[in-house]
Amino acid sequence: MSDKSASAYWAANIRIITICMVIWALVSFGFGIIFRPLLAGIPIGGTDLGFWFAQQGSILTFIVLIFYYTWYMNRLDKEFGVDEQ
Amino acid sequence: MDQFTLNLLVVGASFALYVGIAIWARAGSTSDCYAASRGVNPIVNGAATAADWMSAASFISMAGLIAFVGYGNSTFLMGWTGGYVLLALLLAPYLRKFGRFTVPDFIGDRFYSQTARLVAVICLLVISITYVIGQMTGAGVAFSRFLEVTSTTGLLIASTVVFIYAVLGGMKGITYTQLAQYIVLIVAYTIPAVFISLQLTGQFLPQIGLWSTHTESGLPLLTKLDQVLVELGFRDYTGHHGSTFNMVLFTMSLMIGTAGLPHVIIRFFTVPKVSDARKSAGWALIFIALLYTVAPAVGSMARLNIITTIYPHTTETGALDLERPLSYAERPQWMINWEQTGLLRFDDLNEDGQIQYYNAANPPAAAEELGWAGNEMVTFNQDILVLANPEIAQLPGWVIALIAAGGLAAALSTAAGLLLAISSAISHDLIKSMINPGISEKGELLAARISMAFAIALATWLGLNPPGFAAQVVALAFGLAAATLFPAIMMGIFSTKMNTAGAVTGMMVGLLSTCLYIFTYLGWFFIPGTAMLENVPANWLFGISPLSFGTVGAILNFAAAYLVLSFTKPAPQEVRDLVESIRVPRGAGGAVAH
C-alpha cells in the first residue's frame, strides 16, 4: 500500500471513530446526564427520556455503534485493499 | 429433596462441567496457554469476555446498588458498558494486529523500553491483584450462604476449583469454561427477573416491564415507585440528586477503567482476525447487555415489592395505608430465611408487633401521630435483592440453587481471567522478556503454571485476610486502569511519535497521582485511620470524589506524556513503521512466538 493511501485510510478511520465517539458521549453524558433537564418534557414509561437513556438507551446505542463501526471498517478495509485475506 | 441437597447438586454439577471442559481443552503450548492459539470464534469470545468481565459485583450487587439509589447509580450501567465502545474503536483491533500475548508486551515493544514494560507490569499487578481479592471473597460468601460451610472453607473450595481448571487449561480452558459460566449466570439471573416482571407488570421481558404499567395500581411502574418512596420520606427514584459533575466524571472513570483492564484486553488476543476483534467486542456487549438491561428492572421491581410487602394495604386514594403495615408475626417465609443470615434484621422499636419501614430522617407527616419510633427494618443488605429474588417471587427450589451456581460462576470466571493476566505478566513479561530470554517454550509454560499457582495462593490468602474496604479497593483498580494502562496503550496506537520518556512519565504521573488522591481520603493502603483528610465533598479538590479520580489521572497522564515528548526526541523510524503497520488489518498472522 502506498504512503498516500495509508494516510487516507487512517484519516477515514479517525473520521468514523470521531463520529462514533460523539454519539457515544451524546447518549450517555449528554442525554443521560447533562441534558436530562432539557428532555424532561418527553415522557416515557412513567419517567422521562433522559432516565431511559441513562438506564437502557445508552447501552442499546453502544451496541449499535460497535456493530456499525465493524461493518463500516470491513468495507473500508476492502476499499483500501488492507483487509485480511 | 431439601434446598441444601438441591444447591449441592446444582453447584456440584456446574463445577464438574468446568473441570471437564478444562481437561478437554488443556493447554499444550504457550500460545494455547496465553491466547488459546488465536482460534476462538468471535461470538464465543464475546460470551467468554462477558463472563470474564461480569464479576460477583455485577451479578450480586449491581441491582441492589441501583435499587437503593435509583437514577444516581445509572453511572454503573453506562460506565461498565460504554467502556466496550472504547475497546472496540480504540484498542482491541490494533492490539490484536500487534499479535503479542500481554498488555506489558505491547507497551514494552511499542515504547522500545524495558522500563516501560516494567512499569506496565507493576500497574497490571496492582490492578489485577486488588480486583481478584473481591472475587475470592465473593465466592467464599456465596459458598457459605448456600452450602452451609464457613466462608473460609468456601474460599478454599473455590480456589481449588479455579486452580484445577485455570492451571490445566490456560487461556484455552478458561475460554470454554467462561462460555459455560456465562450460560449458567445469565440463565440464573434472567429466570427470577422474568417472573417478577410478569407478577408486577404482566410483561414477559423485564426490559419492557420496567417501562410498563404496574398492574395492581394502574400507574406506570416507575411513577408508582416514586410515589411510594416519597410517601415514606425517601428521595424519589427517578430524580437527580447528586452532583452532575461527579456523575459525569465517575461514569467516564468506569468507562476508561473498563477499557484499560488487562484481563479484559487479553481476551481480544484470542480471536483469529483483526476484524474479529471488533466484532467480538460488539458480541461481548450484547451478552453483557442481557444482564445489564435486566438489572435496573430487577432493582426497581424488587424495591417496590419490598415496600408493598411491608405496606400491603392501600387507602381509597391509592396511597399506602400507613396505619396497617405488615405484622411481624405474619411476615413471609423469605424474610424469616434471610433474617437467619443476619443480612436482614427487624427491630420492633415501638413494640406494636408491626413493621414500619420509612426514612426516619425525613418521616412522613403521620409518623408521630401513629406512634412510630423509628425505621424498624434496621438492616437490609443490598445483596439480598438478587439472591432472594427467587424466594420473593415464590419460585421453586431449583431456581434458588441456580442463583447459587450463577453467583459462583460470575465470581470464578472473573477470578480465572484475572489470574491468567497476573501469571502471564510474570512468566511472559518478567521471566521471558526481562530475566531469562533464553527460556524454552516448555520452561515458559511451566513458569506460567507455577506463577498461576502462586497467584491463586496469594489471592486466597488476601481473600482470607481482606484489607479494610473491599469496595474501595475495586475503585482503586478502576482508577489505576483508567490513569495508567488506557492512556499508554492509546498513545501507543494513535501517536506515531510518542517515545519512551513520554510514556513512562505519563504512566508514573497517572499511577502516583491516582494513588495519592485515593489514599489521601481513604487511608494509606486503605488502612483505617490513616486518611489525611476526611472523605467528605467539602474536602475534595475541585469537588472531585476519590472514586471519580481515574478520569483526572488519565488526563494528567496524557498531559505529562505530551509535555515530555515536546522537548525529547520522538520515537525512531522503525518504531513509527511498527505503529503504521498495526494500523492496518492486513498481515495479522496467527500466534507470534518471540
XYZ file of C-alpha atoms in Angstrom:
679
model
C 0.000 0.000 0.000
C 1.391 3.430 -0.898
C 2.014 6.009 1.820
C -0.699 8.179 0.378
C -3.419 5.563 0.574
C -2.169 4.522 4.032
C -2.689 8.030 5.329
C -6.054 8.311 3.567
C -7.155 5.029 5.159
C -6.098 6.245 8.600
C -7.808 9.615 8.100
C -11.036 7.854 7.126
C -10.747 5.656 10.210
C -10.177 8.659 12.502
C -13.210 10.372 10.975
C -15.561 7.448 11.640
C -14.110 6.982 15.148
C -14.761 10.662 15.872
C -18.360 10.433 14.657
C -18.986 7.321 16.765
C -17.354 8.867 19.858
C -19.516 11.988 19.552
C -22.651 9.802 19.536
C -21.205 7.696 22.395
C -20.730 10.822 24.534
C -24.027 12.389 23.477
C -26.272 9.488 24.539
C -24.519 8.808 27.853
C -23.030 12.017 29.251
C -25.373 14.182 27.151
C -28.894 12.741 27.090
C -28.341 10.527 30.156
C -26.874 13.161 32.482
C -26.143 16.758 31.420
C -29.051 17.446 29.052
C -31.549 15.384 31.029
C -33.439 18.503 32.208
C -33.922 19.531 28.572
C -35.525 16.165 27.792
C -37.745 16.271 30.882
C -40.783 17.124 28.746
C -40.616 13.852 26.784
C -42.397 11.220 28.861
C -41.559 7.527 28.619
C -42.847 4.741 30.844
C -43.660 6.867 33.878
C -40.490 8.925 33.715
C -38.575 10.997 31.142
C -36.375 10.279 28.129
C -33.167 11.185 29.989
C -33.800 8.454 32.558
C -34.387 5.970 29.737
C -31.081 6.903 28.120
C -29.283 6.560 31.467
C -30.683 3.108 32.245
C -31.261 1.491 28.854
C -30.993 3.734 25.802
C -27.261 4.382 26.048
C -26.463 0.646 26.339
C -28.532 -0.135 23.231
C -26.867 2.727 21.352
C -23.419 1.426 22.340
C -24.203 -1.970 20.783
C -25.413 -0.381 17.555
C -22.300 1.843 17.449
C -19.866 -1.090 17.711
C -21.602 -3.127 15.005
C -21.905 -0.097 12.750
C -18.186 0.633 13.181
C -17.326 -3.023 12.461
C -19.441 -3.027 9.301
C -18.024 0.330 8.151
C -14.423 -0.708 8.760
C -14.821 -4.037 6.962
C -15.973 -2.056 3.940
C -13.177 0.471 4.334
C -10.565 -2.304 4.675
C -11.692 -3.787 1.346
C -11.863 -0.423 -0.365
C -8.237 0.315 0.530
C -7.159 -3.278 -0.015
C -5.942 -3.758 3.557
C -8.434 -6.441 4.610
C -7.291 -9.825 5.826
C -7.465 -12.499 3.144
C -35.400 -33.054 48.306
C -34.392 -30.251 50.667
C -32.917 -26.977 49.499
C -29.407 -27.789 50.735
C -29.166 -31.037 48.740
C -30.534 -29.260 45.682
C -27.946 -26.467 45.984
C -25.208 -29.031 46.410
C -26.339 -30.951 43.320
C -26.652 -27.926 41.020
C -23.404 -26.268 42.160
C -21.579 -29.624 42.106
C -22.801 -30.345 38.572
C -21.656 -26.912 37.359
C -18.189 -27.461 38.885
C -17.890 -30.893 37.289
C -18.710 -29.252 33.957
C -15.973 -26.612 34.380
C -13.314 -29.156 35.308
C -14.448 -31.458 32.470
C -14.065 -28.610 29.956
C -10.587 -27.827 31.286
C -9.458 -31.439 30.789
C -10.897 -31.468 27.273
C -9.214 -28.153 26.358
C -5.920 -28.433 28.223
C -3.101 -26.204 27.004
C -0.128 -27.776 25.227
C 1.822 -24.655 24.208
C 2.395 -21.106 25.449
C 0.162 -19.861 22.632
C -2.603 -22.171 23.904
C -1.957 -21.032 27.430
C -1.883 -17.246 26.783
C -4.133 -16.793 23.754
C -5.929 -20.096 23.044
C -3.837 -20.271 19.818
C -5.909 -17.380 18.426
C -8.536 -19.831 17.282
C -11.550 -18.642 19.267
C -14.740 -17.840 17.369
C -15.566 -14.124 17.919
C -19.050 -14.878 19.257
C -17.676 -17.484 21.695
C -15.049 -14.955 22.690
C -17.807 -12.388 23.219
C -19.593 -14.690 25.675
C -16.315 -15.559 27.398
C -15.483 -11.842 27.657
C -18.906 -11.181 29.176
C -18.315 -13.840 31.878
C -14.741 -12.644 32.337
C -15.986 -9.094 32.831
C -19.166 -9.668 34.866
C -17.977 -10.334 38.377
C -19.679 -11.058 41.659
C -20.275 -7.293 41.838
C -22.272 -7.253 38.588
C -24.214 -10.398 39.377
C -24.979 -9.949 43.057
C -24.551 -6.265 43.924
C -25.459 -4.114 40.944
C -29.250 -4.454 41.065
C -29.123 -3.564 44.777
C -26.897 -0.553 44.089
C -29.450 0.750 41.605
C -32.487 -0.176 43.733
C -31.421 1.883 46.739
C -30.189 4.967 44.880
C -32.207 4.965 41.653
C -31.179 7.300 38.861
C -27.894 8.367 40.506
C -26.399 4.890 40.144
C -27.130 4.708 36.425
C -23.411 5.560 36.328
C -22.614 1.852 36.748
C -24.891 0.866 33.858
C -23.427 3.404 31.427
C -19.858 3.203 32.703
C -19.488 -0.557 32.667
C -20.928 -0.856 29.139
C -19.577 2.325 27.499
C -16.042 1.030 28.012
C -16.664 -1.587 25.308
C -17.147 1.127 22.706
C -13.684 2.416 23.628
C -12.288 -1.114 23.431
C -13.798 -1.814 20.010
C -12.906 1.541 18.449
C -9.635 2.487 20.100
C -7.786 -0.567 21.423
C -8.841 -4.128 20.579
C -8.278 -4.340 16.782
C -4.811 -2.745 16.962
C -3.662 -4.847 19.885
C -4.835 -7.967 18.037
C -2.900 -6.862 14.930
C 0.193 -6.325 17.052
C -0.083 -10.015 17.827
C 1.522 -10.382 21.236
C 0.264 -12.096 24.373
C 0.062 -9.489 27.144
C -0.510 -5.791 27.753
C 3.044 -5.107 29.067
C 4.291 -6.908 25.928
C 2.673 -4.227 23.780
C 3.807 -1.338 25.970
C 7.378 -2.663 26.231
C 7.753 -3.215 22.466
C 5.905 -0.112 21.321
C 7.874 2.175 23.624
C 11.062 0.145 22.940
C 11.939 0.099 26.618
C 12.275 -2.454 29.396
C 11.471 0.340 31.881
C 8.106 0.928 30.183
C 7.487 -2.845 30.252
C 8.301 -2.996 33.959
C 6.054 -0.024 34.838
C 3.240 -1.683 32.876
C 3.804 -4.971 34.738
C 3.619 -3.141 38.082
C 0.388 -1.355 37.086
C -1.092 -4.649 35.839
C -0.226 -6.473 39.044
C -1.675 -3.771 41.314
C -4.884 -3.582 39.250
C -5.429 -7.318 38.900
C -4.478 -8.325 42.444
C -6.771 -5.728 44.045
C -9.545 -6.894 41.734
C -9.104 -10.593 42.438
C -9.499 -10.147 46.222
C -13.124 -9.122 45.763
C -13.833 -12.150 43.564
C -12.386 -14.644 46.016
C -14.243 -13.171 48.996
C -17.421 -13.033 46.874
C -17.080 -16.726 46.024
C -16.442 -17.533 49.684
C -19.583 -15.682 50.786
C -21.755 -17.340 48.121
C -20.471 -20.749 49.218
C -21.093 -20.151 52.880
C -24.634 -18.915 52.282
C -25.865 -21.676 50.006
C -23.758 -24.651 51.005
C -23.752 -24.044 54.755
C -19.980 -24.129 55.174
C -17.832 -21.390 56.754
C -16.688 -18.731 54.320
C -13.083 -19.897 54.836
C -13.989 -23.415 53.689
C -15.964 -21.896 50.819
C -12.971 -19.824 49.761
C -10.703 -22.881 49.823
C -13.127 -24.928 47.686
C -13.374 -22.030 45.207
C -9.566 -21.720 44.994
C -9.172 -25.444 44.385
C -11.664 -25.455 41.525
C -10.081 -22.377 39.890
C -6.648 -23.935 40.396
C -7.626 -27.120 38.583
C -9.189 -25.576 35.521
C -7.023 -22.455 35.124
C -3.649 -24.138 35.637
C -4.560 -27.116 33.490
C -6.445 -25.357 30.718
C -4.676 -21.985 30.455
C -6.447 -19.438 28.236
C -7.966 -22.183 26.096
C -9.522 -23.963 29.073
C -10.576 -20.660 30.656
C -12.254 -19.514 27.427
C -14.548 -22.517 27.115
C -15.176 -22.640 30.865
C -16.165 -18.968 30.753
C -18.596 -19.732 27.938
C -20.270 -22.352 30.162
C -20.185 -19.958 33.124
C -21.811 -17.232 31.051
C -24.719 -19.539 30.207
C -25.139 -20.560 33.854
C -25.073 -16.988 35.158
C -27.354 -15.440 32.556
C -29.994 -18.168 32.927
C -29.839 -17.844 36.711
C -30.193 -14.059 36.530
C -32.975 -13.959 33.968
C -35.447 -16.569 35.244
C -36.424 -14.861 38.532
C -36.436 -11.472 36.792
C -38.930 -12.687 34.187
C -41.259 -13.989 36.893
C -41.080 -10.778 38.936
C -41.775 -8.742 35.806
C -44.773 -10.948 34.990
C -46.115 -10.632 38.532
C -45.792 -6.841 38.712
C -46.477 -5.705 35.146
C -47.688 -8.705 33.165
C -44.753 -8.170 30.802
C -42.580 -11.153 29.970
C -39.409 -9.167 29.296
C -38.080 -7.252 32.335
C -36.511 -4.769 29.885
C -40.056 -3.797 28.826
C -41.664 -4.345 32.217
C -39.518 -1.531 33.657
C -41.377 0.994 31.483
C -44.800 -0.629 31.749
C -47.884 -0.257 33.900
C -47.882 -1.644 37.416
C -50.898 -3.965 37.147
C -52.090 -3.536 40.718
C -52.188 0.293 40.798
C -52.733 1.016 37.125
C -49.888 3.563 37.242
C -46.583 3.279 35.357
C -44.203 1.195 37.490
C -41.658 3.992 37.947
C -44.338 6.577 38.780
C -45.735 4.224 41.397
C -42.268 3.619 42.839
C -41.508 7.363 43.036
C -44.863 7.916 44.722
C -44.472 5.295 47.479
C -40.869 6.291 48.184
C -41.835 9.937 48.646
C -44.725 8.876 50.912
C -42.230 7.131 53.174
C -39.900 10.135 53.227
C -37.284 8.723 50.829
C -35.877 10.507 47.794
C -37.734 9.762 44.576
C -36.244 7.010 42.434
C -36.020 8.755 39.086
C -34.844 12.139 40.392
C -31.333 13.525 40.006
C -29.956 14.225 43.488
C -26.134 14.222 43.492
C -23.563 16.387 41.749
C -23.804 16.324 37.946
C -20.063 16.955 37.669
C -19.120 13.892 39.725
C -21.702 11.773 37.934
C -20.047 12.586 34.592
C -16.541 12.094 35.975
C -17.396 8.797 37.681
C -19.106 7.392 34.566
C -16.067 8.376 32.497
C -13.693 6.751 35.015
C -15.658 3.498 34.855
C -15.647 3.601 31.042
C -11.931 4.157 30.539
C -11.150 1.923 33.524
C -13.116 -0.907 31.888
C -11.264 -0.409 28.613
C -7.926 -0.451 30.468
C -8.433 -3.644 32.486
C -5.756 -6.134 31.368
C -7.843 -9.261 31.937
C -10.490 -7.907 29.558
C -7.969 -6.707 26.943
C -6.186 -10.065 26.691
C -9.437 -11.765 25.692
C -9.199 -9.945 22.349
C -5.840 -11.620 21.634
C -7.608 -14.954 21.232
C -9.613 -14.277 18.046
C -8.257 -15.218 14.595
C -8.508 -11.843 12.834
C -8.442 -8.071 13.413
C -11.995 -7.703 12.130
C -12.985 -10.457 14.578
C -11.623 -8.349 17.449
C -14.024 -5.515 16.520
C -16.941 -7.882 16.072
C -16.125 -9.745 19.263
C -16.348 -6.525 21.328
C -19.843 -6.000 19.912
C -20.900 -9.523 20.839
C -19.380 -9.129 24.304
C -21.507 -6.035 24.823
C -24.669 -7.832 23.636
C -24.036 -10.624 26.141
C -23.278 -8.098 28.889
C -26.360 -6.041 27.998
C -28.560 -9.115 28.506
C -27.734 -8.786 32.206
C -27.231 -5.020 32.372
C -30.663 -4.204 30.949
C -32.314 -6.661 33.355
C -30.508 -5.276 36.422
C -32.329 -1.887 36.551
C -35.663 -3.710 36.145
C -34.783 -6.090 38.975
C -33.690 -3.129 41.109
C -36.830 -1.056 40.745
C -39.236 -4.011 40.884
C -37.619 -5.518 43.961
C -37.673 -2.151 45.750
C -41.377 -1.747 45.011
C -42.013 -5.354 46.007
C -40.408 -4.872 49.416
C -42.406 -1.730 50.123
C -45.727 -3.259 49.102
C -44.902 -6.361 51.145
C -44.437 -4.209 54.241
C -47.445 -1.995 53.484
C -49.865 -4.487 51.879
C -52.935 -2.213 52.072
C -53.741 0.982 50.224
C -56.155 3.782 51.077
C -59.024 4.865 48.849
C -56.786 7.385 47.074
C -54.306 4.658 46.191
C -51.685 5.783 48.693
C -50.007 3.336 51.092
C -52.139 2.645 54.148
C -49.571 3.583 56.776
C -51.932 2.589 59.596
C -51.902 -1.087 58.615
C -48.322 -2.219 57.977
C -47.251 -5.867 57.907
C -47.498 -7.640 61.212
C -44.149 -9.159 62.202
C -45.764 -12.497 63.036
C -47.222 -12.729 59.510
C -44.055 -11.866 57.584
C -43.339 -14.041 54.538
C -41.018 -17.035 54.658
C -38.199 -15.374 52.650
C -37.841 -12.706 55.342
C -37.551 -15.408 58.013
C -34.891 -17.234 55.922
C -32.783 -14.139 55.382
C -33.102 -12.935 58.981
C -31.166 -16.072 59.916
C -28.188 -14.870 57.851
C -28.107 -11.518 59.661
C -28.340 -9.690 56.314
C -31.921 -8.713 57.066
C -32.955 -7.573 60.526
C -36.037 -6.035 62.084
C -36.283 -4.317 65.435
C -39.742 -3.537 66.805
C -38.810 -0.145 68.260
C -42.320 0.921 69.275
C -43.310 -2.626 70.315
C -46.560 -2.692 68.335
C -45.842 -6.028 66.652
C -45.844 -4.382 63.201
C -43.035 -3.472 60.835
C -42.585 0.218 59.987
C -40.185 0.943 57.163
C -39.536 4.622 56.347
C -36.868 7.300 56.262
C -36.523 8.273 59.930
C -34.522 11.379 58.984
C -37.493 12.712 57.000
C -40.537 10.915 58.439
C -43.987 11.033 56.813
C -46.364 13.573 58.387
C -48.451 10.881 60.077
C -45.482 9.171 61.754
C -45.737 10.927 65.091
C -49.479 10.537 65.362
C -49.188 6.803 64.574
C -46.619 6.377 67.339
C -43.711 5.388 65.097
C -40.389 5.273 66.938
C -38.007 4.860 64.017
C -37.315 2.704 60.968
C -37.768 -0.899 62.062
C -36.127 -2.615 59.085
C -32.766 -1.842 60.679
C -30.615 -3.959 58.369
C -31.231 -4.630 54.706
C -28.106 -5.776 52.912
C -28.421 -4.716 49.267
C -27.038 -8.036 48.015
C -30.187 -9.779 49.227
C -32.135 -8.313 46.321
C -30.735 -10.651 43.691
C -30.074 -13.598 45.970
C -33.565 -13.621 47.492
C -35.358 -12.830 44.230
C -36.480 -16.440 43.586
C -37.875 -16.700 47.115
C -39.642 -13.331 46.877
C -41.206 -14.449 43.594
C -42.053 -17.827 45.205
C -40.161 -19.809 42.605
C -39.264 -23.489 43.075
C -36.122 -24.647 44.881
C -34.103 -25.394 41.742
C -34.194 -21.693 40.813
C -32.657 -20.828 44.191
C -29.959 -23.439 43.548
C -29.380 -21.918 40.111
C -28.823 -18.475 41.669
C -26.139 -20.017 43.884
C -24.438 -21.591 40.866
C -24.816 -18.304 38.930
C -23.190 -16.197 41.654
C -20.303 -18.639 41.869
C -19.948 -18.735 38.069
C -19.720 -14.927 37.998
C -17.050 -14.823 40.716
C -14.986 -17.765 39.442
C -14.972 -16.732 35.766
C -13.647 -13.279 36.637
C -11.111 -14.704 39.097
C -9.768 -17.090 36.437
C -9.369 -14.274 33.890
C -7.531 -12.130 36.443
C -5.249 -14.984 37.475
C -4.321 -15.595 33.850
C -3.498 -11.895 33.380
C -1.333 -11.956 36.521
C 0.515 -15.167 35.664
C 1.187 -14.235 32.033
C 2.614 -10.878 33.151
C 5.007 -12.765 35.455
C 6.005 -15.690 33.238
C 5.989 -13.865 29.908
C 6.939 -10.271 30.715
C 9.107 -10.641 33.783
C 10.748 -14.046 33.226
C 10.790 -14.496 29.444
C 11.263 -10.871 28.361
C 13.411 -9.470 31.153
C 15.093 -12.097 33.332
C 15.728 -15.162 31.163
C 15.146 -14.555 27.424
C 16.631 -17.946 26.574
C 13.895 -19.886 28.363
C 12.415 -22.751 26.330
C 8.744 -22.928 25.350
C 8.285 -25.783 27.802
C 10.080 -23.870 30.540
C 7.898 -20.800 29.964
C 4.725 -22.909 30.096
C 5.895 -24.406 33.381
C 6.719 -20.910 34.682
C 3.217 -19.757 33.646
C 1.646 -22.622 35.580
C 3.805 -22.088 38.656
C 3.112 -18.348 38.719
C -0.598 -19.057 38.333
C -0.451 -21.391 41.336
C 1.325 -18.649 43.305
C -1.238 -16.069 42.177
C -4.080 -18.326 43.345
C -2.359 -18.865 46.704
C -1.861 -15.103 47.098
C -5.477 -14.348 46.124
C -6.718 -16.955 48.603
C -4.588 -15.529 51.373
C -5.789 -11.995 50.582
C -9.356 -13.282 50.460
C -8.938 -14.731 53.942
C -7.353 -11.508 55.229
C -9.084 -8.826 53.145
C -7.819 -5.265 53.507
C -10.312 -2.845 55.062
C -12.822 -1.868 52.413
C -13.380 -4.251 49.513
C -15.482 -1.782 47.514
C -12.902 0.973 47.722
C -10.135 -1.413 46.701
C -12.052 -2.072 43.491
C -12.334 1.699 42.958
C -8.536 1.802 43.053
C -8.336 -0.921 40.381
C -10.616 1.044 38.038
C -8.892 4.349 38.791
C -5.460 2.905 38.033
C -6.553 1.104 34.870
C -8.005 4.414 33.662
C -4.996 6.512 34.680
C -2.124 4.225 33.603
C -2.715 1.487 31.011
C -5.530 3.028 28.948
C -3.666 6.271 28.059
C -0.383 4.415 27.444
C -1.960 1.938 25.016
C -3.976 4.633 23.277
C -0.951 6.875 22.727
C 0.977 3.835 21.519
C -1.541 3.420 18.707
C -2.724 6.933 17.905
C 0.605 8.775 18.164
C 3.470 7.603 15.971
C 5.887 9.972 17.720
C 5.266 9.101 21.368
C 8.581 7.990 22.886
C 9.846 6.070 25.919
C 10.308 9.123 28.148
C 6.801 10.440 27.452
C 5.031 7.124 28.002
C 6.947 6.230 31.171
C 6.455 9.722 32.649
C 2.758 9.587 31.760
C 2.206 6.209 33.407
C 4.148 7.258 36.530
C 2.174 10.508 36.836
C -1.114 8.622 36.392
C -0.120 5.929 38.893
C 1.189 8.273 41.585
C -1.490 10.968 41.307
C -4.324 8.416 41.470
C -2.831 6.511 44.410
C -2.074 9.745 46.234
C -5.558 11.175 45.762
C -7.350 7.958 46.727
C -5.109 7.256 49.744
C -5.452 10.851 50.993
C -9.181 10.367 51.505
C -9.499 6.599 52.035
C -6.342 5.933 54.081
C -2.821 4.900 53.067
C -3.141 1.421 51.546
C -6.708 1.550 52.906
C -5.502 1.133 56.498
C -8.279 2.669 58.604
C -7.320 5.840 60.453
C -4.510 6.850 58.083
C -6.583 9.140 55.850
C -5.125 12.634 55.824
C -8.418 14.331 55.040
C -11.921 13.261 55.882
C -13.703 11.844 52.826
C -16.453 14.480 52.523
C -17.306 16.631 49.491
C -16.137 19.813 51.254
C -12.571 18.477 51.379
C -12.383 17.211 47.786
C -10.102 19.057 45.386
C -12.421 20.951 42.982
C -15.226 18.735 44.323
C -13.785 15.597 42.691
C -14.701 12.401 44.531
C -11.760 9.974 45.030
C -13.841 7.312 43.255
C -14.051 9.530 40.155
C -10.359 10.423 40.067
C -9.395 7.919 37.321
C -10.540 10.386 34.649
C -8.332 13.130 36.090
C -5.414 10.685 36.394
C -5.850 9.804 32.710
C -5.850 13.479 31.700
C -2.694 14.076 33.774
C -1.096 11.030 32.112
C -1.806 12.348 28.597
C -0.686 15.884 29.507
C 2.577 14.761 31.113
C 3.393 12.426 28.207
C 2.886 15.098 25.545
C 4.772 17.683 27.620
C 7.823 15.398 27.865
C 7.538 14.469 24.178
C 7.656 18.155 23.246
C 11.267 18.507 24.423
C 12.619 14.988 23.817
C 13.429 13.120 20.616
C 10.383 11.462 19.036
C 10.257 7.689 18.557
C 12.769 6.328 15.985
C 11.713 5.479 12.434
C 11.465 1.694 12.930
C 9.022 2.203 15.801
C 6.971 4.589 13.686
C 6.867 1.954 10.959
C 5.649 -0.538 13.555
C 2.816 1.813 14.532
C 1.906 2.326 10.869
C 1.757 -1.448 10.429
C -0.567 -2.101 13.371
C -2.995 0.475 11.996
C -3.923 -1.715 9.024
C -5.516 -5.146 9.462
C -3.711 -6.912 6.595
C -0.959 -9.272 7.655
C -2.284 -10.190 11.099
C -0.852 -13.670 11.430
C -1.554 -16.401 13.889
C 0.249 -16.613 17.165
C 3.603 -14.861 17.110
C 6.101 -16.647 19.264
C 9.100 -14.470 20.004
